[in-house]
Amino acid sequence: MVQAYILIQTEVGKASAVAEVIAKIPGVLLAEDVTGPYDVIVRAQADTVDELGRMVVARVQQVDGITRTLTCPVVHI
């Protein structure tokens, strides 16, 4: 199982709506709107890195109002 944080920038005023839509995507554990350089932070999981990448590109980045994403896989060192 691979987990990652997805940091999302949105159009002005869209953070809450984006978080609400993303929270319903299968594999998303948590989606919250926040303050700071990013507007939404998502915790997601998938079976493989490739599946995680497909989720981000095919599902998350297609949500209306998103301008940029940054995916940060969780590592255990």
C-alpha positions as a Markdown table, in Angstrom:
| # | Residue | x | y | z |
|---|---|---|---|---|
| 1 | Met | 0.0 | 0.0 | 0.0 |
| 2 | Val | 1.3 | 3.4 | -1.0 |
| 3 | Gln | 0.1 | 6.6 | 0.7 |
| 4 | Ala | 0.7 | 10.2 | -0.2 |
| 5 | Tyr | -0.2 | 13.7 | 0.6 |
| 6 | Ile | -1.5 | 15.7 | -2.3 |
| 7 | Leu | -1.1 | 19.5 | -2.0 |
| 8 | Ile | -3.5 | 21.4 | -4.1 |
| 9 | Gln | -3.8 | 25.0 | -5.2 |
| 10 | Thr | -7.2 | 26.2 | -6.3 |
| 11 | Glu | -8.8 | 29.1 | -7.9 |
| 12 | Val | -9.8 | 31.8 | -5.4 |
| 13 | Gly | -12.9 | 30.8 | -3.4 |
| 14 | Lys | -12.9 | 27.2 | -4.6 |
| 15 | Ala | -11.0 | 25.4 | -1.8 |
| 16 | Ser | -14.0 | 24.2 | 0.1 |
| 17 | Ala | -15.8 | 22.9 | -3.0 |
| 18 | Val | -12.7 | 21.2 | -4.3 |
| 19 | Ala | -12.1 | 19.4 | -0.9 |
| 20 | Glu | -15.7 | 18.2 | -0.8 |
| 21 | Val | -15.5 | 16.7 | -4.3 |
| 22 | Ile | -12.1 | 15.1 | -3.7 |
| 23 | Ala | -13.2 | 13.6 | -0.4 |
| 24 | Lys | -15.6 | 11.3 | -2.4 |
| 25 | Ile | -12.9 | 9.9 | -4.7 |
| 26 | Pro | -12.1 | 6.2 | -3.9 |
| 27 | Gly | -8.7 | 6.0 | -2.3 |
| 28 | Val | -8.9 | 9.4 | -0.7 |
| 29 | Leu | -8.6 | 9.1 | 3.1 |
| 30 | Leu | -8.9 | 12.8 | 4.0 |
| 31 | Ala | -9.4 | 16.1 | 2.1 |
| 32 | Glu | -9.3 | 19.4 | 4.0 |
| 33 | Asp | -9.2 | 23.0 | 3.0 |
| 34 | Val | -6.3 | 24.9 | 4.7 |
| 35 | Thr | -4.6 | 28.2 | 4.7 |
| 36 | Gly | -1.1 | 28.9 | 3.5 |
| 37 | Pro | 0.6 | 28.4 | 0.1 |
| 38 | Tyr | -1.8 | 25.4 | -0.6 |
| 39 | Asp | -5.6 | 25.5 | -0.4 |
| 40 | Val | -6.4 | 21.8 | 0.0 |
| 41 | Ile | -4.4 | 19.0 | 1.5 |
| 42 | Val | -5.4 | 15.4 | 0.7 |
| 43 | Arg | -4.2 | 12.1 | 2.2 |
| 44 | Ala | -4.7 | 9.3 | -0.3 |
| 45 | Gln | -3.7 | 5.6 | -0.7 |
| 46 | Ala | -3.4 | 3.1 | -3.5 |
| 47 | Asp | -2.0 | -0.4 | -4.1 |
| 48 | Thr | 0.9 | 0.8 | -6.2 |
| 49 | Val | 2.7 | 4.1 | -7.1 |
| 50 | Asp | 1.4 | 3.7 | -10.7 |
| 51 | Glu | -2.2 | 3.4 | -9.4 |
| 52 | Leu | -1.6 | 6.5 | -7.2 |
| 53 | Gly | -0.4 | 8.4 | -10.2 |
| 54 | Arg | -3.4 | 7.4 | -12.2 |
| 55 | Met | -5.7 | 8.5 | -9.4 |
| 56 | Val | -4.0 | 11.9 | -9.3 |
| 57 | Val | -4.0 | 12.5 | -13.0 |
| 58 | Ala | -7.3 | 10.9 | -14.0 |
| 59 | Arg | -9.5 | 11.8 | -10.9 |
| 60 | Val | -8.0 | 14.5 | -8.7 |
| 61 | Gln | -6.6 | 16.9 | -11.4 |
| 62 | Gln | -9.9 | 16.7 | -13.3 |
| 63 | Val | -11.8 | 18.4 | -10.4 |
| 64 | Asp | -13.0 | 21.9 | -11.4 |
| 65 | Gly | -11.2 | 24.7 | -9.7 |
| 66 | Ile | -7.8 | 23.1 | -9.3 |
| 67 | Thr | -4.8 | 25.0 | -10.7 |
| 68 | Arg | -1.9 | 22.9 | -9.5 |
| 69 | Thr | -1.1 | 19.7 | -7.5 |
| 70 | Leu | 2.0 | 18.4 | -5.8 |
| 71 | Thr | 2.1 | 14.8 | -4.8 |
| 72 | Cys | 4.3 | 13.8 | -1.8 |
| 73 | Pro | 4.5 | 10.0 | -1.3 |
| 74 | Val | 4.9 | 8.9 | 2.4 |
| 75 | Val | 8.2 | 7.1 | 3.1 |
| 76 | His | 9.3 | 5.2 | 6.1 |
| 77 | Ile | 13.0 | 5.5 | 6.7 |
